[in-house]
XYZ file of N, CA and C in Angstrom:
534
model
N -4.013 -19.162 20.433
C -2.948 -18.390 19.837
C -3.211 -16.892 20.041
N -4.364 -16.390 19.571
C -4.709 -14.991 19.767
C -5.632 -14.872 20.960
N -5.475 -13.804 21.711
C -6.369 -13.597 22.838
C -7.673 -12.979 22.331
N -8.699 -13.126 23.138
C -9.986 -12.540 22.765
C -9.885 -11.028 22.777
N -10.621 -10.361 21.889
C -10.596 -8.901 21.936
C -11.220 -8.421 23.252
N -10.653 -7.378 23.780
C -11.147 -6.825 25.032
C -12.561 -6.281 24.834
N -13.429 -6.549 25.784
C -14.813 -6.072 25.724
C -14.900 -4.708 26.397
N -15.703 -3.829 25.822
C -15.867 -2.485 26.353
C -17.299 -2.276 26.831
N -17.427 -1.414 27.868
C -18.740 -1.203 28.482
C -19.259 0.217 28.324
N -18.426 1.144 27.884
C -18.893 2.526 27.780
C -18.895 2.981 26.333
N -19.697 4.009 26.092
C -19.805 4.560 24.742
C -18.478 5.168 24.293
N -17.807 5.873 25.174
C -16.542 6.519 24.815
C -15.474 5.507 24.412
N -15.383 4.414 25.161
C -14.376 3.390 24.832
C -14.666 2.766 23.467
N -15.928 2.461 23.232
C -16.308 1.849 21.959
C -16.139 2.836 20.807
N -16.445 4.104 21.056
C -16.261 5.146 20.040
C -14.779 5.280 19.688
N -13.913 5.202 20.686
C -12.467 5.256 20.437
C -11.999 4.075 19.585
N -12.562 2.898 19.844
C -12.238 1.715 19.031
C -12.612 1.977 17.574
N -13.802 2.552 17.369
C -14.277 2.843 16.014
C -13.368 3.866 15.327
N -12.989 4.908 16.045
C -12.121 5.932 15.452
C -10.749 5.368 15.086
N -10.201 4.533 15.958
C -8.898 3.919 15.639
C -9.008 3.047 14.393
N -10.100 2.322 14.259
C -10.307 1.481 13.072
C -10.427 2.350 11.817
N -11.141 3.458 11.934
C -11.319 4.351 10.783
C -10.034 5.093 10.426
N -9.126 5.259 11.379
C -7.836 5.891 11.066
C -6.964 4.953 10.233
N -7.125 3.656 10.441
C -6.332 2.681 9.673
C -6.831 2.575 8.246
N -8.144 2.491 8.081
C -8.744 2.431 6.742
C -10.229 2.727 6.842
N -10.841 3.057 5.713
C -12.274 3.319 5.680
C -13.034 2.002 5.847
N -14.202 2.073 6.439
C -15.053 0.901 6.645
C -16.465 1.213 6.170
N -17.149 0.180 5.696
C -18.561 0.329 5.381
C -19.345 0.261 6.688
N -20.615 0.620 6.623
C -21.466 0.593 7.809
C -21.537 -0.823 8.379
N -21.736 -1.808 7.505
C -21.840 -3.192 7.965
C -20.532 -3.667 8.613
N -19.413 -3.346 8.002
C -18.116 -3.752 8.569
C -17.925 -3.156 9.961
N -18.255 -1.879 10.113
C -18.070 -1.222 11.407
C -19.010 -1.812 12.453
N -20.229 -2.081 12.045
C -21.185 -2.669 12.983
C -20.681 -4.020 13.488
N -20.148 -4.840 12.594
C -19.602 -6.143 12.990
C -18.390 -5.975 13.899
N -17.522 -5.026 13.575
C -16.322 -4.790 14.377
C -16.705 -4.365 15.792
N -17.676 -3.466 15.900
C -18.090 -2.994 17.226
C -18.826 -4.079 18.006
N -19.615 -4.873 17.303
C -20.364 -5.947 17.972
C -19.414 -6.976 18.595
N -18.245 -7.161 18.005
C -17.254 -8.080 18.578
C -16.622 -7.518 19.848
N -16.700 -6.195 20.026
C -16.030 -5.558 21.150
C -16.946 -5.256 22.341
N -18.235 -5.561 22.216
C -19.151 -5.357 23.338
C -20.318 -6.336 23.233
N -20.935 -6.581 24.376
C -22.120 -7.441 24.405
C -23.401 -6.612 24.386
N -23.271 -5.310 24.452
C -24.406 -4.402 24.546
C -24.805 -3.912 23.148
N -25.905 -4.428 22.619
C -26.396 -4.074 21.279
C -26.779 -2.593 21.201
N -27.356 -2.076 22.265
C -27.760 -0.672 22.300
C -26.532 0.242 22.189
N -25.466 -0.126 22.821
C -24.221 0.644 22.775
C -23.675 0.710 21.344
N -23.752 -0.409 20.631
C -23.310 -0.448 19.230
C -24.146 0.519 18.398
N -25.470 0.504 18.600
C -26.349 1.396 17.831
C -26.068 2.870 18.125
N -25.806 3.188 19.384
C -25.517 4.574 19.771
C -24.221 5.049 19.104
N -23.186 4.226 19.156
C -21.901 4.595 18.553
C -22.039 4.700 17.038
N -22.775 3.791 16.414
C -22.982 3.854 14.958
C -23.706 5.144 14.580
N -24.732 5.520 15.349
C -25.469 6.757 15.074
C -24.545 7.966 15.215
N -23.697 7.947 16.215
C -22.759 9.051 16.430
C -21.762 9.166 15.277
N -21.253 8.033 14.805
C -20.325 8.039 13.675
C -20.988 8.579 12.406
N -22.224 8.164 12.170
C -22.953 8.640 10.982
C -23.253 10.130 11.096
N -23.666 10.560 12.282
C -24.006 11.955 12.504
C -22.792 12.860 12.302
N -21.633 12.404 12.707
C -20.398 13.186 12.554
C -19.802 13.072 11.154
N -20.428 12.281 10.278
C -19.949 12.138 8.906
C -18.726 11.248 8.776
N -18.460 10.441 9.798
C -17.282 9.582 9.767
C -17.585 8.222 9.162
N -18.857 7.940 8.954
C -19.258 6.651 8.404
C -20.380 6.900 7.404
N -20.093 6.675 6.124
C -21.055 6.951 5.063
C -20.798 5.975 3.918
N -21.745 5.086 3.667
C -21.559 4.071 2.629
C -21.421 4.675 1.228
N -22.123 5.784 0.964
C -22.042 6.387 -0.367
C -20.624 6.898 -0.631
N -20.076 7.616 0.322
C -18.707 8.125 0.185
C -17.710 6.956 0.145
N -17.940 5.962 0.979
C -17.069 4.778 1.022
C -17.043 4.079 -0.343
N -18.216 3.874 -0.944
C -18.291 3.194 -2.245
C -17.569 3.995 -3.323
N -17.722 5.319 -3.303
C -17.041 6.159 -4.295
C -15.519 6.091 -4.123
N -15.074 6.185 -2.888
C -13.631 6.141 -2.606
C -13.051 4.774 -2.974
N -13.738 3.715 -2.588
C -13.296 2.354 -2.865
C -13.202 2.123 -4.374
N -14.230 2.547 -5.095
C -14.277 2.366 -6.557
C -13.165 3.157 -7.234
N -12.995 4.387 -6.820
C -11.940 5.225 -7.411
C -10.561 4.597 -7.173
N -10.320 4.130 -5.968
C -9.037 3.503 -5.635
C -8.811 2.243 -6.471
N -9.813 1.404 -6.549
C -9.649 0.129 -7.254
C -9.530 0.316 -8.763
N -10.198 1.293 -9.340
C -10.084 1.479 -10.795
C -8.803 2.203 -11.168
N -8.421 3.211 -10.402
C -7.254 4.010 -10.774
C -5.943 3.393 -10.300
N -5.878 2.967 -9.056
C -4.614 2.460 -8.523
C -4.390 0.993 -8.863
N -5.384 0.181 -8.619
C -5.212 -1.262 -8.800
C -5.622 -1.758 -10.173
N -6.249 -0.907 -10.958
C -6.679 -1.261 -12.322
C -7.572 -2.503 -12.325
N -8.575 -2.499 -11.460
C -9.505 -3.625 -11.397
C -10.779 -3.285 -12.166
N -11.455 -4.327 -12.640
C -12.674 -4.170 -13.402
C -13.895 -4.038 -12.516
N -15.004 -3.644 -13.150
C -16.210 -3.340 -12.378
C -16.820 -4.574 -11.713
N -16.701 -5.751 -12.313
C -17.302 -6.939 -11.709
C -16.622 -7.284 -10.383
N -15.311 -7.150 -10.339
C -14.584 -7.429 -9.099
C -14.928 -6.395 -8.029
N -14.996 -5.144 -8.429
C -15.328 -4.081 -7.480
C -16.736 -4.294 -6.926
N -17.681 -4.643 -7.800
C -19.054 -4.930 -7.349
C -19.055 -6.057 -6.327
N -18.359 -7.119 -6.629
C -18.320 -8.297 -5.756
C -17.745 -7.942 -4.386
N -16.659 -7.175 -4.377
C -16.024 -6.817 -3.106
C -16.883 -5.855 -2.288
N -17.522 -4.892 -2.947
C -18.378 -3.964 -2.207
C -19.609 -4.674 -1.643
N -20.176 -5.600 -2.405
C -21.315 -6.378 -1.883
C -20.907 -7.173 -0.651
N -19.709 -7.754 -0.698
C -19.218 -8.527 0.445
C -19.025 -7.631 1.667
N -18.804 -6.355 1.440
C -18.615 -5.415 2.546
C -19.918 -4.777 2.986
N -21.034 -5.215 2.405
C -22.349 -4.779 2.855
C -22.868 -3.491 2.252
N -22.303 -3.039 1.149
C -22.767 -1.816 0.500
C -23.929 -2.167 -0.427
N -24.945 -1.318 -0.467
C -26.137 -1.604 -1.276
C -25.821 -1.505 -2.769
N -26.568 -2.252 -3.568
C -26.366 -2.266 -5.026
C -26.569 -0.873 -5.632
N -27.508 -0.114 -5.113
C -27.774 1.229 -5.635
C -26.527 2.105 -5.490
N -25.886 2.062 -4.331
C -24.676 2.861 -4.099
C -23.504 2.353 -4.930
N -23.410 1.034 -5.074
C -22.333 0.446 -5.887
C -22.459 0.912 -7.329
N -23.670 0.805 -7.876
C -23.870 1.180 -9.282
C -23.615 2.656 -9.527
N -24.048 3.520 -8.608
C -23.801 4.953 -8.821
C -22.308 5.268 -8.723
N -21.595 4.612 -7.823
C -20.151 4.835 -7.703
C -19.421 4.350 -8.952
N -19.844 3.204 -9.496
C -19.206 2.682 -10.706
C -19.481 3.577 -11.909
N -20.700 4.110 -11.997
C -21.031 5.001 -13.113
C -20.188 6.265 -13.066
N -19.944 6.772 -11.866
C -19.145 7.988 -11.714
C -17.691 7.794 -12.119
N -17.129 6.633 -11.773
C -15.675 6.490 -11.894
C -15.179 5.854 -13.177
N -15.991 5.068 -13.853
C -15.456 4.311 -14.991
C -16.259 4.572 -16.260
N -15.553 4.552 -17.374
C -16.177 4.622 -18.690
C -15.770 3.371 -19.460
N -16.535 2.961 -20.474
C -16.175 1.757 -21.230
C -14.780 1.829 -21.849
N -14.380 2.985 -22.348
C -13.039 3.115 -22.932
C -11.967 2.905 -21.876
N -12.286 3.317 -20.668
C -11.386 3.130 -19.540
C -11.040 1.655 -19.372
N -12.067 0.804 -19.433
C -11.851 -0.630 -19.232
C -10.941 -1.206 -20.298
N -11.165 -0.857 -21.546
C -10.330 -1.380 -22.618
C -8.875 -0.957 -22.417
N -8.669 0.266 -22.000
C -7.309 0.741 -21.753
C -6.650 0.006 -20.592
N -7.420 -0.220 -19.526
C -6.866 -0.943 -18.379
C -6.528 -2.378 -18.754
N -7.404 -3.023 -19.551
C -7.148 -4.397 -19.992
C -5.878 -4.432 -20.835
N -5.746 -3.474 -21.749
C -4.574 -3.415 -22.613
C -3.294 -3.253 -21.788
N -3.319 -2.381 -20.788
C -2.151 -2.183 -19.924
C -1.772 -3.469 -19.203
N -2.764 -4.154 -18.668
C -2.481 -5.384 -17.924
C -1.938 -6.473 -18.846
N -2.481 -6.562 -20.066
C -1.993 -7.563 -21.027
C -0.538 -7.260 -21.381
N -0.250 -5.999 -21.690
C 1.119 -5.637 -22.077
C 2.100 -5.906 -20.947
N 1.694 -5.630 -19.709
C 2.565 -5.894 -18.566
C 2.828 -7.390 -18.418
N 1.788 -8.207 -18.607
C 1.957 -9.666 -18.529
C 2.865 -10.164 -19.650
N 2.654 -9.649 -20.851
C 3.455 -10.099 -21.986
C 4.931 -9.760 -21.803
N 5.227 -8.614 -21.187
C 6.619 -8.258 -20.928
C 7.270 -9.279 -20.008
N 6.518 -9.762 -19.034
C 7.094 -10.754 -18.115
C 7.284 -12.100 -18.811
N 6.470 -12.400 -19.820
C 6.602 -13.659 -20.552
C 7.716 -13.605 -21.585
N 7.964 -12.430 -22.132
C 8.921 -12.297 -23.232
C 10.336 -12.088 -22.709
N 10.980 -13.164 -22.365
C 12.391 -13.106 -22.004
C 13.196 -13.494 -23.224
N 14.517 -13.619 -23.094
C 15.345 -14.008 -24.240
C 14.975 -15.386 -24.789
N 14.550 -16.312 -23.917
C 14.205 -17.660 -24.385
C 12.809 -17.710 -25.013
N 11.949 -16.719 -24.719
C 10.573 -16.753 -25.223
C 10.307 -15.686 -26.276
N 11.340 -15.169 -26.896
C 11.172 -14.058 -27.828
C 10.121 -14.375 -28.893
N 9.019 -13.615 -28.841
C 7.980 -13.748 -29.853
C 7.052 -14.928 -29.703
N 7.276 -15.806 -28.724
C 6.434 -16.996 -28.577
C 5.399 -16.777 -27.472
N 4.137 -16.806 -27.875
C 3.060 -16.734 -26.888
C 2.118 -17.876 -27.209
N 2.167 -18.907 -26.387
C 1.347 -20.079 -26.667
C -0.036 -19.946 -26.028
N -0.886 -20.929 -26.296
C -2.262 -20.913 -25.810
C -2.343 -20.923 -24.290
N -1.390 -21.578 -23.639
C -1.386 -21.617 -22.171
C -1.213 -20.213 -21.593
N -0.316 -19.455 -22.177
C -0.069 -18.102 -21.689
C -1.274 -17.204 -21.956
N -1.883 -17.375 -23.111
C -3.082 -16.599 -23.435
C -4.192 -16.943 -22.437
N -4.367 -18.224 -22.158
C -5.394 -18.650 -21.196
C -5.099 -18.100 -19.802
N -3.831 -18.063 -19.439
C -3.431 -17.513 -18.143
C -3.770 -16.026 -18.052
N -3.446 -15.289 -19.088
C -3.750 -13.857 -19.122
C -5.259 -13.654 -19.069
N -5.987 -14.419 -19.869
C -7.447 -14.320 -19.921
C -8.042 -14.571 -18.530
N -7.593 -15.622 -17.872
C -8.103 -15.954 -16.540
C -7.792 -14.880 -15.515
N -6.582 -14.337 -15.572
C -6.216 -13.293 -14.601
C -7.050 -12.033 -14.822
N -7.357 -11.723 -16.072
C -8.185 -10.550 -16.357
C -9.637 -10.773 -15.937
N -10.128 -11.996 -16.098
C -11.480 -12.303 -15.612
C -11.541 -12.151 -14.094
N -10.528 -12.673 -13.407
C -10.492 -12.561 -11.942
C -10.367 -11.106 -11.493
N -9.749 -10.282 -12.328
C -9.617 -8.862 -12.006
C -10.925 -8.123 -12.226
N -11.929 -8.796 -12.819
C -13.262 -8.217 -12.935
C -13.597 -7.553 -14.252
N -12.876 -7.877 -15.313
C -13.165 -7.275 -16.608
C -14.099 -8.169 -17.413
N -14.948 -7.577 -18.280
C -15.863 -8.363 -19.112
C -15.099 -9.194 -20.149
N -15.591 -10.405 -20.404
C -14.886 -11.321 -21.309
C -14.794 -10.788 -22.736
N -15.825 -10.071 -23.208
C -15.764 -9.567 -24.582
C -14.663 -8.516 -24.738
N -14.474 -7.671 -23.738
C -13.407 -6.668 -23.785
C -12.045 -7.355 -23.739
N -11.924 -8.372 -22.906
C -10.654 -9.104 -22.793
C -10.287 -9.738 -24.128
N -11.245 -10.453 -24.740
C -10.966 -11.111 -26.022
C -10.595 -10.110 -27.099
N -11.319 -8.994 -27.137
C -11.049 -7.970 -28.150
C -9.637 -7.411 -27.990
N -9.253 -7.103 -26.762
C -7.918 -6.530 -26.531
C -6.812 -7.569 -26.724
N -7.049 -8.800 -26.327
C -6.062 -9.860 -26.584
C -5.847 -10.021 -28.089
N -6.938 -10.022 -28.817
C -6.851 -10.154 -30.277
C -6.067 -8.978 -30.868
N -6.363 -7.798 -30.402
C -5.700 -6.597 -30.923
C -4.189 -6.649 -30.649
N -3.795 -7.094 -29.486
C -2.378 -7.083 -29.124
C -1.621 -8.253 -29.742
N -2.227 -9.406 -29.758
C -1.524 -10.600 -30.237
C -1.663 -10.776 -31.750
N -2.657 -10.136 -32.360
C -2.899 -10.192 -33.803
C -3.253 -11.582 -34.303
N -3.941 -12.309 -33.493
C -4.472 -13.591 -33.948
C -5.782 -13.826 -33.209
N -6.696 -14.609 -33.773
C -7.976 -14.823 -33.117
C -7.800 -15.512 -31.768
N -8.522 -15.006 -30.798
C -8.465 -15.593 -29.461
C -9.582 -16.628 -29.355
N -9.250 -17.848 -28.934
C -10.274 -18.872 -28.853
C -11.344 -18.523 -27.827
N -12.585 -18.893 -28.130
C -13.698 -18.679 -27.223
C -13.494 -19.522 -25.979
N -13.786 -18.948 -24.836
C -13.662 -19.644 -23.566
C -15.004 -19.576 -22.877
N -15.334 -20.581 -22.072
C -16.589 -20.616 -21.352
C -16.729 -19.349 -20.519
N -17.824 -18.607 -20.702
C -18.042 -17.330 -20.014
C -18.760 -17.490 -18.686
N -18.894 -18.696 -18.180
C -19.613 -18.922 -16.918
C -18.941 -18.164 -15.772
N -17.634 -18.038 -15.794
C -16.914 -17.344 -14.722
C -17.029 -15.829 -14.861
N -17.606 -15.354 -15.955
C -17.673 -13.932 -16.236
C -18.831 -13.237 -15.543
N -19.829 -13.973 -15.131
C -20.998 -13.357 -14.542
C -20.686 -12.883 -13.134
N -21.217 -11.687 -12.750
C -20.903 -11.144 -11.435
C -21.562 -11.898 -10.318
């Protein structure tokens, strides 16, 4: 169905591939290394291009982690566990992930983001036929979606309780661990 990616033999061609990829979106060092390795059979060429990208400041995991974290917390309203998981999958070191998370998020921030997401979900549930009715299934659905978004279970339960004004049943926290 898809043709094989074209293989490149020169540093300039491979560097151009890297720049085009970076124009579309930011990449971690590991992601870029994998992308370039698919485009050439020459390991030395990949290392030369990677060194050139780092030297020119176009590839930096610390900056990437900060930008990624800021985007995910502010725009997408995701929790720290999800952000950690995604950055690890992209090959960013735990030290850089933790420093980026410390810079961008505060505990009060998380509670506010959870509250916003709960209120948005509740608005979609509260139509004319569901006025005032929020059953356990809907609460479980909201709880699960917030866990998948990377928020801590204790914050989720506290905010659900605050908004719904009834005790939220305890749920197995096994899915909560990063």
